[in-house]
PDB file of C-alpha atoms in Angstrom:
ATOM      1  CA  UNK A 814      39.317  33.997 -30.982  1.00  0.00           C
ATOM      2  CA  UNK A 815      39.063  30.413 -31.431  1.00  0.00           C
ATOM      3  CA  UNK A 816      40.166  29.709 -27.947  1.00  0.00           C
ATOM      4  CA  UNK A 817      38.157  31.910 -26.226  1.00  0.00           C
ATOM      5  CA  UNK A 818      35.162  30.191 -26.806  1.00  0.00           C
ATOM      6  CA  UNK A 819      35.595  26.524 -24.973  1.00  0.00           C
ATOM      7  CA  UNK A 820      35.501  28.504 -21.595  1.00  0.00           C
ATOM      8  CA  UNK A 821      32.629  31.545 -22.266  1.00  0.00           C
ATOM      9  CA  UNK A 822      30.488  28.419 -23.757  1.00  0.00           C
ATOM     10  CA  UNK A 823      31.275  25.775 -20.827  1.00  0.00           C
ATOM     11  CA  UNK A 824      30.386  28.949 -18.911  1.00  0.00           C
ATOM     12  CA  UNK A 825      27.064  29.236 -19.229  1.00  0.00           C
ATOM     13  CA  UNK A 826      26.300  25.935 -19.209  1.00  0.00           C
ATOM     14  CA  UNK A 827      27.543  25.831 -15.928  1.00  0.00           C
ATOM     15  CA  UNK A 828      25.821  29.450 -14.707  1.00  0.00           C
ATOM     16  CA  UNK A 829      23.132  27.359 -15.486  1.00  0.00           C
ATOM     17  CA  UNK A 830      23.780  24.756 -12.776  1.00  0.00           C
ATOM     18  CA  UNK A 831      24.559  27.520 -10.535  1.00  0.00           C
ATOM     19  CA  UNK A 832      27.953  26.362  -9.234  1.00  0.00           C
ATOM     20  CA  UNK A 833      30.176  27.837  -7.238  1.00  0.00           C
ATOM     21  CA  UNK A 834      33.292  29.773  -7.719  1.00  0.00           C
ATOM     22  CA  UNK A 835      35.788  27.085  -6.631  1.00  0.00           C
ATOM     23  CA  UNK A 836      33.787  24.628  -9.053  1.00  0.00           C
ATOM     24  CA  UNK A 837      33.953  27.243 -12.067  1.00  0.00           C
ATOM     25  CA  UNK A 838      37.427  27.399 -11.601  1.00  0.00           C
ATOM     26  CA  UNK A 839      37.716  23.378 -11.591  1.00  0.00           C
ATOM     27  CA  UNK A 840      36.585  23.233 -14.984  1.00  0.00           C
ATOM     28  CA  UNK A 841      38.767  26.253 -16.424  1.00  0.00           C
ATOM     29  CA  UNK A 842      40.463  24.367 -19.051  1.00  0.00           C
ATOM     30  CA  UNK A 843      43.783  23.303 -17.872  1.00  0.00           C
ATOM     31  CA  UNK A 844      46.986  23.518 -19.650  1.00  0.00           C
ATOM     32  CA  UNK A 845      47.989  20.099 -20.606  1.00  0.00           C
ATOM     33  CA  UNK A 846      44.273  19.607 -21.814  1.00  0.00           C
ATOM     34  CA  UNK A 847      46.269  22.472 -25.036  1.00  0.00           C
ATOM     35  CA  UNK A 848      46.726  19.379 -27.077  1.00  0.00           C
ATOM     36  CA  UNK A 849      43.199  17.714 -26.975  1.00  0.00           C
ATOM     37  CA  UNK A 850      40.526  18.193 -29.199  1.00  0.00           C
ATOM     38  CA  UNK A 851      37.933  20.371 -28.379  1.00  0.00           C
ATOM     39  CA  UNK A 852      35.016  17.572 -28.455  1.00  0.00           C
ATOM     40  CA  UNK A 853      37.478  15.663 -26.013  1.00  0.00           C
ATOM     41  CA  UNK A 854      37.397  18.399 -23.549  1.00  0.00           C
ATOM     42  CA  UNK A 855      33.978  19.324 -23.651  1.00  0.00           C
ATOM     43  CA  UNK A 856      33.011  15.805 -23.084  1.00  0.00           C
ATOM     44  CA  UNK A 857      34.410  15.762 -20.114  1.00  0.00           C
ATOM     45  CA  UNK A 858      34.016  19.187 -18.748  1.00  0.00           C
ATOM     46  CA  UNK A 859      30.267  18.859 -19.955  1.00  0.00           C
ATOM     47  CA  UNK A 860      30.016  15.128 -17.067  1.00  0.00           C
ATOM     48  CA  UNK A 861      31.318  17.030 -14.612  1.00  0.00           C
ATOM     49  CA  UNK A 862      28.732  19.989 -14.967  1.00  0.00           C
ATOM     50  CA  UNK A 863      25.748  17.349 -15.545  1.00  0.00           C
ATOM     51  CA  UNK A 864      26.840  15.763 -11.924  1.00  0.00           C
ATOM     52  CA  UNK A 865      27.332  18.857 -10.329  1.00  0.00           C
ATOM     53  CA  UNK A 866      23.380  19.695 -11.894  1.00  0.00           C
ATOM     54  CA  UNK A 867      22.147  16.026 -10.074  1.00  0.00           C
ATOM     55  CA  UNK A 868      22.150  14.712 -13.475  1.00  0.00           C
ATOM     56  CA  UNK A 869      23.954  11.159 -14.299  1.00  0.00           C
ATOM     57  CA  UNK A 870      26.512  12.223 -17.528  1.00  0.00           C
ATOM     58  CA  UNK A 871      24.774   9.705 -20.692  1.00  0.00           C
ATOM     59  CA  UNK A 872      25.987   6.559 -20.922  1.00  0.00           C
ATOM     60  CA  UNK A 873      25.986   4.717 -23.880  1.00  0.00           C
ATOM     61  CA  UNK A 874      26.329   0.765 -22.610  1.00  0.00           C
ATOM     62  CA  UNK A 875      23.866   1.135 -19.784  1.00  0.00           C
ATOM     63  CA  UNK A 876      21.397   2.899 -22.448  1.00  0.00           C
ATOM     64  CA  UNK A 877      21.884   0.280 -24.995  1.00  0.00           C
ATOM     65  CA  UNK A 878      21.230  -2.615 -22.062  1.00  0.00           C
ATOM     66  CA  UNK A 879      17.655  -0.674 -21.426  1.00  0.00           C
ATOM     67  CA  UNK A 880      16.823  -0.460 -25.167  1.00  0.00           C
ATOM     68  CA  UNK A 881      17.303  -4.485 -25.422  1.00  0.00           C
ATOM     69  CA  UNK A 882      15.164  -5.452 -22.130  1.00  0.00           C
ATOM     70  CA  UNK A 883      12.399  -3.084 -22.266  1.00  0.00           C
ATOM     71  CA  UNK A 884      12.005  -4.557 -26.445  1.00  0.00           C
ATOM     72  CA  UNK A 885      12.261  -8.090 -25.507  1.00  0.00           C
ATOM     73  CA  UNK A 886      12.635 -11.074 -26.935  1.00  0.00           C
ATOM     74  CA  UNK A 887      10.662 -14.615 -26.645  1.00  0.00           C
ATOM     75  CA  UNK A 888      13.152 -17.427 -24.665  1.00  0.00           C
ATOM     76  CA  UNK A 889      12.112 -20.020 -22.617  1.00  0.00           C
ATOM     77  CA  UNK A 890      11.738 -19.653 -19.393  1.00  0.00           C
ATOM     78  CA  UNK A 891      11.874 -22.039 -16.831  1.00  0.00           C
ATOM     79  CA  UNK A 892      11.701 -21.835 -13.155  1.00  0.00           C
ATOM     80  CA  UNK A 893      12.205 -24.220  -9.609  1.00  0.00           C
ATOM     81  CA  UNK A 894      10.093 -27.671  -9.945  1.00  0.00           C
ATOM     82  CA  UNK A 895       8.503 -26.058 -13.050  1.00  0.00           C
ATOM     83  CA  UNK A 896       7.973 -26.573 -16.543  1.00  0.00           C
ATOM     84  CA  UNK A 897      10.032 -24.321 -19.343  1.00  0.00           C
ATOM     85  CA  UNK A 898       7.547 -21.876 -21.573  1.00  0.00           C
ATOM     86  CA  UNK A 899       8.279 -20.282 -24.080  1.00  0.00           C
ATOM     87  CA  UNK A 900       7.152 -16.599 -23.037  1.00  0.00           C
ATOM     88  CA  UNK A 901       7.334 -12.817 -24.169  1.00  0.00           C
ATOM     89  CA  UNK A 902      10.659 -11.914 -21.824  1.00  0.00           C
ATOM     90  CA  UNK A 903      11.194  -8.052 -21.328  1.00  0.00           C
ATOM     91  CA  UNK A 904      11.703  -5.154 -18.409  1.00  0.00           C
ATOM     92  CA  UNK A 905       9.439  -2.252 -17.909  1.00  0.00           C
ATOM     93  CA  UNK A 906      11.076   1.430 -19.245  1.00  0.00           C
ATOM     94  CA  UNK A 907      12.461   1.792 -16.735  1.00  0.00           C
ATOM     95  CA  UNK A 908      14.724  -1.897 -16.711  1.00  0.00           C
ATOM     96  CA  UNK A 909      13.165  -1.940 -12.798  1.00  0.00           C
ATOM     97  CA  UNK A 910      11.262  -5.346 -13.295  1.00  0.00           C
ATOM     98  CA  UNK A 911      12.049  -8.476 -15.603  1.00  0.00           C
ATOM     99  CA  UNK A 912       8.402  -9.444 -16.217  1.00  0.00           C
ATOM    100  CA  UNK A 913       7.561 -12.556 -18.551  1.00  0.00           C
ATOM    101  CA  UNK A 914       4.203 -14.239 -19.978  1.00  0.00           C
ATOM    102  CA  UNK A 915       3.369 -17.410 -21.817  1.00  0.00           C
ATOM    103  CA  UNK A 916       2.565 -17.476 -25.105  1.00  0.00           C
ATOM    104  CA  UNK A 917      -0.038 -20.534 -24.602  1.00  0.00           C
ATOM    105  CA  UNK A 918      -2.819 -18.684 -23.068  1.00  0.00           C
ATOM    106  CA  UNK A 919      -5.323 -20.337 -20.585  1.00  0.00           C
ATOM    107  CA  UNK A 920      -8.967 -18.615 -20.755  1.00  0.00           C
ATOM    108  CA  UNK A 921      -7.256 -15.662 -22.772  1.00  0.00           C
ATOM    109  CA  UNK A 922      -4.841 -15.459 -20.577  1.00  0.00           C
ATOM    110  CA  UNK A 923      -1.070 -16.405 -20.068  1.00  0.00           C
ATOM    111  CA  UNK A 924      -0.443 -20.315 -18.996  1.00  0.00           C
ATOM    112  CA  UNK A 925       2.357 -18.965 -16.498  1.00  0.00           C
ATOM    113  CA  UNK A 926       3.733 -15.596 -15.922  1.00  0.00           C
ATOM    114  CA  UNK A 927       6.624 -14.190 -13.557  1.00  0.00           C
ATOM    115  CA  UNK A 928       8.961 -10.829 -12.706  1.00  0.00           C
ATOM    116  CA  UNK A 929      11.562 -10.154 -10.718  1.00  0.00           C
ATOM    117  CA  UNK A 930      12.873  -6.862  -9.869  1.00  0.00           C
ATOM    118  CA  UNK A 931      16.668  -6.174 -10.912  1.00  0.00           C
ATOM    119  CA  UNK A 932      17.620  -4.665  -7.526  1.00  0.00           C
ATOM    120  CA  UNK A 933      17.151  -8.807  -5.923  1.00  0.00           C
ATOM    121  CA  UNK A 934      19.086 -10.029  -9.200  1.00  0.00           C
ATOM    122  CA  UNK A 935      22.700 -11.018  -7.672  1.00  0.00           C
ATOM    123  CA  UNK A 936      23.867 -12.558 -10.534  1.00  0.00           C
ATOM    124  CA  UNK A 937      23.452 -13.726 -14.136  1.00  0.00           C
ATOM    125  CA  UNK A 938      25.754 -16.638 -16.101  1.00  0.00           C
ATOM    126  CA  UNK A 939      25.926 -18.590 -18.437  1.00  0.00           C
ATOM    127  CA  UNK A 940      24.793 -22.145 -18.473  1.00  0.00           C
ATOM    128  CA  UNK A 941      27.404 -24.677 -19.637  1.00  0.00           C
ATOM    129  CA  UNK A 942      25.372 -27.886 -20.533  1.00  0.00           C
ATOM    130  CA  UNK A 943      26.465 -30.870 -21.573  1.00  0.00           C
ATOM    131  CA  UNK A 944      25.146 -32.456 -24.749  1.00  0.00           C
ATOM    132  CA  UNK A 945      23.067 -35.409 -22.813  1.00  0.00           C
ATOM    133  CA  UNK A 946      22.303 -33.159 -20.183  1.00  0.00           C
ATOM    134  CA  UNK A 947      20.454 -31.077 -23.165  1.00  0.00           C
ATOM    135  CA  UNK A 948      19.045 -34.144 -24.565  1.00  0.00           C
ATOM    136  CA  UNK A 949      17.384 -35.452 -21.534  1.00  0.00           C
ATOM    137  CA  UNK A 950      16.228 -31.386 -20.073  1.00  0.00           C
ATOM    138  CA  UNK A 951      14.947 -30.667 -23.496  1.00  0.00           C
ATOM    139  CA  UNK A 952      17.726 -27.848 -24.316  1.00  0.00           C
ATOM    140  CA  UNK A 953      17.674 -27.016 -27.334  1.00  0.00           C
ATOM    141  CA  UNK A 954      19.304 -23.679 -27.433  1.00  0.00           C
ATOM    142  CA  UNK A 955      22.102 -21.085 -25.394  1.00  0.00           C
ATOM    143  CA  UNK A 956      20.845 -21.397 -21.540  1.00  0.00           C
ATOM    144  CA  UNK A 957      21.904 -18.261 -19.016  1.00  0.00           C
ATOM    145  CA  UNK A 958      20.277 -18.120 -14.986  1.00  0.00           C
ATOM    146  CA  UNK A 959      19.632 -15.508 -13.256  1.00  0.00           C
ATOM    147  CA  UNK A 960      19.520 -15.766  -9.419  1.00  0.00           C
ATOM    148  CA  UNK A 961      18.111 -13.621  -7.155  1.00  0.00           C
ATOM    149  CA  UNK A 962      16.404 -14.058  -3.695  1.00  0.00           C
ATOM    150  CA  UNK A 963      12.434 -13.223  -4.605  1.00  0.00           C
ATOM    151  CA  UNK A 964      10.566 -14.886  -4.423  1.00  0.00           C
ATOM    152  CA  UNK A 965      12.347 -17.897  -6.144  1.00  0.00           C
ATOM    153  CA  UNK A 966      16.187 -18.547  -6.446  1.00  0.00           C
ATOM    154  CA  UNK A 967      16.924 -18.667  -9.778  1.00  0.00           C
ATOM    155  CA  UNK A 968      14.918 -18.502 -13.625  1.00  0.00           C
ATOM    156  CA  UNK A 969      16.690 -20.264 -15.888  1.00  0.00           C
ATOM    157  CA  UNK A 970      16.501 -18.782 -19.605  1.00  0.00           C
ATOM    158  CA  UNK A 971      16.890 -20.676 -23.296  1.00  0.00           C
ATOM    159  CA  UNK A 972      17.830 -17.993 -25.962  1.00  0.00           C
ATOM    160  CA  UNK A 973      17.625 -19.101 -29.931  1.00  0.00           C
ATOM    161  CA  UNK A 974      21.159 -18.349 -30.060  1.00  0.00           C
ATOM    162  CA  UNK A 975      24.684 -18.023 -28.180  1.00  0.00           C
ATOM    163  CA  UNK A 976      24.687 -13.875 -29.499  1.00  0.00           C
ATOM    164  CA  UNK A 977      21.593 -13.155 -27.920  1.00  0.00           C
ATOM    165  CA  UNK A 978      22.212 -15.235 -24.893  1.00  0.00           C
ATOM    166  CA  UNK A 979      25.538 -13.064 -25.024  1.00  0.00           C
ATOM    167  CA  UNK A 980      22.773 -10.248 -25.349  1.00  0.00           C
ATOM    168  CA  UNK A 981      20.931 -10.179 -22.725  1.00  0.00           C
ATOM    169  CA  UNK A 982      23.436 -11.679 -20.050  1.00  0.00           C
ATOM    170  CA  UNK A 983      25.800  -8.518 -20.447  1.00  0.00           C
ATOM    171  CA  UNK A 984      22.589  -5.990 -20.431  1.00  0.00           C
ATOM    172  CA  UNK A 985      20.544  -7.928 -17.220  1.00  0.00           C
ATOM    173  CA  UNK A 986      24.374  -7.383 -15.138  1.00  0.00           C
ATOM    174  CA  UNK A 987      24.611  -4.251 -16.856  1.00  0.00           C
ATOM    175  CA  UNK A 988      21.202  -2.888 -15.694  1.00  0.00           C
ATOM    176  CA  UNK A 989      20.687  -5.040 -12.555  1.00  0.00           C
ATOM    177  CA  UNK A 990      24.392  -3.170 -11.250  1.00  0.00           C
ATOM    178  CA  UNK A 991      23.281   0.218 -11.758  1.00  0.00           C
ATOM    179  CA  UNK A 992      20.031  -1.185 -10.008  1.00  0.00           C
ATOM    180  CA  UNK A 993      21.160  -2.093  -6.934  1.00  0.00           C
ATOM    181  CA  UNK A 994      23.779   0.996  -6.737  1.00  0.00           C
ATOM    182  CA  UNK A 995      21.444   3.447  -7.330  1.00  0.00           C
ATOM    183  CA  UNK A 996      18.669   1.719  -4.773  1.00  0.00           C
ATOM    184  CA  UNK A 997      22.088   1.199  -2.086  1.00  0.00           C
ATOM    185  CA  UNK A 998      22.639   5.095  -2.929  1.00  0.00           C
ATOM    186  CA  UNK A 999      19.060   6.472  -2.782  1.00  0.00           C
ATOM    187  CA  UNK A1000      18.399   4.630   0.942  1.00  0.00           C
ATOM    188  CA  UNK A1001      22.098   6.144   1.853  1.00  0.00           C
ATOM    189  CA  UNK A1002      20.556   9.933   1.438  1.00  0.00           C
ATOM    190  CA  UNK A1003      17.425   8.081   2.875  1.00  0.00           C
ATOM    191  CA  UNK A1004      18.730   7.603   6.298  1.00  0.00           C
ATOM    192  CA  UNK A1005      21.288  10.746   5.951  1.00  0.00           C
ATOM    193  CA  UNK A1006      17.678  12.315   5.794  1.00  0.00           C
ATOM    194  CA  UNK A1007      16.098  10.863   8.946  1.00  0.00           C
ATOM    195  CA  UNK A1008      19.716  11.662  10.804  1.00  0.00           C
ATOM    196  CA  UNK A1009      19.249  15.286  10.356  1.00  0.00           C
ATOM    197  CA  UNK A1010      15.912  15.589  11.104  1.00  0.00           C
ATOM    198  CA  UNK A1011      16.670  13.511  14.200  1.00  0.00           C
ATOM    199  CA  UNK A1012      19.663  16.009  14.557  1.00  0.00           C
ATOM    200  CA  UNK A1013      17.402  19.351  14.339  1.00  0.00           C
ATOM    201  CA  UNK A1014      14.920  17.850  16.376  1.00  0.00           C
ATOM    202  CA  UNK A1015      17.338  17.413  19.235  1.00  0.00           C
ATOM    203  CA  UNK A1016      18.428  20.620  18.998  1.00  0.00           C
ATOM    204  CA  UNK A1017      15.054  22.100  18.781  1.00  0.00           C
ATOM    205  CA  UNK A1018      14.521  20.613  22.020  1.00  0.00           C
ATOM    206  CA  UNK A1019      17.643  21.729  23.906  1.00  0.00           C
ATOM    207  CA  UNK A1020      16.960  25.303  22.414  1.00  0.00           C
ATOM    208  CA  UNK A1021      13.177  25.191  23.879  1.00  0.00           C
ATOM    209  CA  UNK A1022      14.532  24.076  27.223  1.00  0.00           C
ATOM    210  CA  UNK A1023      17.517  26.795  27.130  1.00  0.00           C
ATOM    211  CA  UNK A1024      14.428  29.443  26.797  1.00  0.00           C
ATOM    212  CA  UNK A1025      12.127  28.167  29.868  1.00  0.00           C
ATOM    213  CA  UNK A1026      15.550  28.414  32.034  1.00  0.00           C
ATOM    214  CA  UNK A1027      15.704  31.492  31.215  1.00  0.00           C
ATOM    215  CA  UNK A1028      12.179  32.320  31.079  1.00  0.00           C
ATOM    216  CA  UNK A1029      12.551  30.861  35.298  1.00  0.00           C
ATOM    217  CA  UNK A1030      15.354  32.243  36.235  1.00  0.00           C
ATOM    218  CA  UNK A1031      14.379  36.121  35.271  1.00  0.00           C
ATOM    219  CA  UNK A1032      10.608  35.195  36.713  1.00  0.00           C
ATOM    220  CA  UNK A1033      12.933  34.600  40.220  1.00  0.00           C
ATOM    221  CA  UNK A1034      15.553  36.925  40.179  1.00  0.00           C
ATOM    222  CA  UNK A1035      15.413  38.815  42.842  1.00  0.00           C
ATOM    223  CA  UNK A1036      12.663  36.917  44.912  1.00  0.00           C
ATOM    224  CA  UNK A1037      15.397  36.361  47.766  1.00  0.00           C
ATOM    225  CA  UNK A1038      14.433  32.745  49.165  1.00  0.00           C
ATOM    226  CA  UNK A1039      13.222  31.979  45.739  1.00  0.00           C
ATOM    227  CA  UNK A1040      15.825  32.191  43.794  1.00  0.00           C
ATOM    228  CA  UNK A1041      17.031  28.590  45.099  1.00  0.00           C
ATOM    229  CA  UNK A1042      13.689  27.627  43.800  1.00  0.00           C
ATOM    230  CA  UNK A1043      14.446  28.612  40.604  1.00  0.00           C
ATOM    231  CA  UNK A1044      17.452  27.400  40.043  1.00  0.00           C
ATOM    232  CA  UNK A1045      15.635  23.763  41.405  1.00  0.00           C
ATOM    233  CA  UNK A1046      13.231  24.294  38.346  1.00  0.00           C
ATOM    234  CA  UNK A1047      15.522  25.260  35.478  1.00  0.00           C
ATOM    235  CA  UNK A1048      18.052  22.529  36.161  1.00  0.00           C
ATOM    236  CA  UNK A1049      15.336  19.969  36.061  1.00  0.00           C
ATOM    237  CA  UNK A1050      14.513  21.559  32.670  1.00  0.00           C
TER     238      UNK A1050
END
């Protein structure tokens, strides 16, 4: 009846991902899930299957953040030692790099531009500015500051509204956090791969040495006084 359709459908999805028997048992519906909706059960199990298949489950909040950053916006950008420039600010489509280009052109090229990798962003914060400070600095809108290590320490962005400022702060925080986590995971995987390669090379050298020992001993077997020489040669391999 209707109850058997869930494991059958999930079984087909699971088989496509090549899971093992233990993992398949782990995916089986639990008694405590009887009262839950089929949609909820499918959501939880699908996420597990996607994880086992090497694909991250859907993350609507992150997808929305990436969409906002890629779409871009017109913001006022100020780098240390520079003057504020009205610029188009946007990320690359994969949300790996945040870029900006001033709207003012010089010789048909942006007067100023810049970029920062999201993996280098250490903090994104809303800036509180007093009325006097805003007047002195020429600030007319809500400000947020992006702190990073390369190529400069911080960049100040001025939004048109508080809502725009808050959306960009949230999006940059989420996207940069995920970018750093992914970078660290990739680095960890590379380190594991290098260690595995070194271990494999060491094992190969040991096996080759053992083979040489065996060949030397066989060649010298029965050689009387040469037997001691064979042992000495083998011990140096």
